Amino acid sequence: AQSVAQPEDQVNVAEGNPLTVKCTYSVSGNPYLFWYVQYPNRGLQFLLKYITGDNLVKGSYGFEAEFNKSQTSFHLKKPSALVSDSALYFCAVRAGEGQNFVFGPGTRLSVLP
Amino acid sequence: EAGVAQSPRYKIIEKRQSVAFWCNPISGHATLYWYQQILGQGPKLLIQFQNNGVVDDSQLPKDRFSAERLKGVDSTLKIQPAKLEDSAVYLCASSGGFNQPQHFGDGTRLSIL
C-alpha cells in the first residue's frame, strides 16, 4: 500500500531565508508526486508535480521540489521565504493510473518577519 | 475558469440528524473526488467518480454515507445519521485526468453537536 510521511509537524523559518519541507513516500512502482498548500478556511491549492523526467520540478510561487528515487523523497524548497508562505503544506503520492491519491499529514510552515 | 464550487460553507447539526453537501466541479473535469479532512490531518479520500460511475468508494462508511453524481457533473454527499466523529471539513475536488492535479473547493465545515 502506498503511504506518505511528512516528518515535521511544524517548520519555522525567517523571512528571506531558504525553506525546506520534507516528504518521503512508499509506493510500488513509479510514483506520481504532488505538493499542495492550504490556507486557513480554504481548500488545497496545487503547487507542483513530478510524473517523470527531470528530478528538479519548478512550480507556483517560486517553489520547487527535488525527486530523489534512492531516498524515496520529494522535498519542497524555496530559495527565499515570504511571510505570505505561512500555511499548511501537504505532500501526496499516487502509484499510477487507477490508484488513488494518498496525502501526508501536513506540515505547518511559519515564516517569521 | 471557474473553480470548484461547494455549498454550504458551514453546517451545524445534532448527532443522528442528516446532512447533504453539494459540489459543482470545473467544467469538463470527468473525475470528481470527495475527501474528509479531520482537524490536524491530511485529506482522506471517501469516494472517487469517473463521469457518473464510482471508481473507488472503499473508504466510504456506507452504512451512513452516500454519494451520487447522476449526470456526470454535480455531486452530492449525504450523511445519515450523523455521528460526533463525522465533524470535519468535507472537500470536493476535480481533475481532468489521472496524472493531472486536483482542483479543490473551499470545503464544507461540518460540526456535530
PDB file of C-alpha atoms in Angstrom, chain B residues 5-59:
ATOM      1  CA  ALA B   5     -17.925  25.269  -6.056  1.00  0.00           C
ATOM      2  CA  GLN B   6     -19.162  23.772  -2.797  1.00  0.00           C
ATOM      3  CA  SER B   7     -22.100  24.571  -0.573  1.00  0.00           C
ATOM      4  CA  PRO B   8     -22.854  25.155   2.160  1.00  0.00           C
ATOM      5  CA  ARG B   9     -19.602  26.502   3.636  1.00  0.00           C
ATOM      6  CA  TYR B  10     -20.643  25.708   7.185  1.00  0.00           C
ATOM      7  CA  LYS B  11     -23.189  23.361   8.711  1.00  0.00           C
ATOM      8  CA  ILE B  12     -24.056  22.631  12.317  1.00  0.00           C
ATOM      9  CA  ILE B  13     -26.348  19.719  13.150  1.00  0.00           C
ATOM     10  CA  GLU B  14     -27.083  17.456  16.061  1.00  0.00           C
ATOM     11  CA  LYS B  15     -25.997  13.839  16.112  1.00  0.00           C
ATOM     12  CA  ARG B  16     -28.370  11.435  14.397  1.00  0.00           C
ATOM     13  CA  GLN B  17     -29.582  14.152  12.035  1.00  0.00           C
ATOM     14  CA  SER B  18     -28.925  14.040   8.304  1.00  0.00           C
ATOM     15  CA  VAL B  19     -26.943  16.467   6.160  1.00  0.00           C
ATOM     16  CA  ALA B  20     -26.099  16.896   2.480  1.00  0.00           C
ATOM     17  CA  PHE B  21     -23.267  18.665   0.697  1.00  0.00           C
ATOM     18  CA  TRP B  22     -23.191  19.809  -2.902  1.00  0.00           C
ATOM     19  CA  CYS B  23     -20.284  20.126  -5.329  1.00  0.00           C
ATOM     20  CA  ASN B  24     -20.005  21.573  -8.820  1.00  0.00           C
ATOM     21  CA  PRO B  25     -16.656  20.650 -10.423  1.00  0.00           C
ATOM     22  CA  ILE B  26     -14.670  22.544 -13.000  1.00  0.00           C
ATOM     23  CA  SER B  27     -16.346  22.335 -16.386  1.00  0.00           C
ATOM     24  CA  GLY B  28     -15.088  19.387 -18.412  1.00  0.00           C
ATOM     25  CA  HIS B  29     -13.459  17.559 -15.497  1.00  0.00           C
ATOM     26  CA  ALA B  30     -14.559  13.958 -15.644  1.00  0.00           C
ATOM     27  CA  THR B  31     -13.076  12.917 -12.312  1.00  0.00           C
ATOM     28  CA  LEU B  32     -14.604  14.071  -9.040  1.00  0.00           C
ATOM     29  CA  TYR B  33     -13.431  13.297  -5.523  1.00  0.00           C
ATOM     30  CA  TRP B  34     -14.892  13.717  -2.053  1.00  0.00           C
ATOM     31  CA  TYR B  35     -12.466  13.931   0.857  1.00  0.00           C
ATOM     32  CA  GLN B  36     -12.883  14.116   4.607  1.00  0.00           C
ATOM     33  CA  GLN B  37     -10.348  16.284   6.419  1.00  0.00           C
ATOM     34  CA  ILE B  38     -10.340  15.976  10.180  1.00  0.00           C
ATOM     35  CA  LEU B  39      -8.663  18.812  12.053  1.00  0.00           C
ATOM     36  CA  GLY B  40      -4.898  18.370  12.064  1.00  0.00           C
ATOM     37  CA  GLN B  41      -4.869  15.637   9.442  1.00  0.00           C
ATOM     38  CA  GLY B  42      -4.455  15.315   5.706  1.00  0.00           C
ATOM     39  CA  PRO B  43      -7.474  14.734   3.470  1.00  0.00           C
ATOM     40  CA  LYS B  44      -8.807  11.188   3.344  1.00  0.00           C
ATOM     41  CA  LEU B  45     -10.497  10.018   0.159  1.00  0.00           C
ATOM     42  CA  LEU B  46     -14.114   8.982   0.635  1.00  0.00           C
ATOM     43  CA  ILE B  47     -15.203   8.380  -2.939  1.00  0.00           C
ATOM     44  CA  GLN B  48     -13.991   8.952  -6.489  1.00  0.00           C
ATOM     45  CA  PHE B  49     -16.232   9.273  -9.550  1.00  0.00           C
ATOM     46  CA  GLN B  50     -15.269   8.991 -13.191  1.00  0.00           C
ATOM     47  CA  ASN B  51     -18.120  10.729 -15.009  1.00  0.00           C
ATOM     48  CA  ASN B  52     -21.172   9.275 -13.231  1.00  0.00           C
ATOM     49  CA  GLY B  53     -19.568   5.969 -12.256  1.00  0.00           C
ATOM     50  CA  VAL B  54     -17.898   5.136  -8.944  1.00  0.00           C
ATOM     51  CA  VAL B  55     -14.193   4.294  -9.282  1.00  0.00           C
ATOM     52  CA  ASP B  56     -13.370   3.845  -5.609  1.00  0.00           C
ATOM     53  CA  ASP B  57     -15.545   4.006  -2.519  1.00  0.00           C
ATOM     54  CA  SER B  58     -13.526   1.641  -0.367  1.00  0.00           C
ATOM     55  CA  GLN B  59     -13.158   4.160   2.474  1.00  0.00           C
TER      56      GLN B  59
END
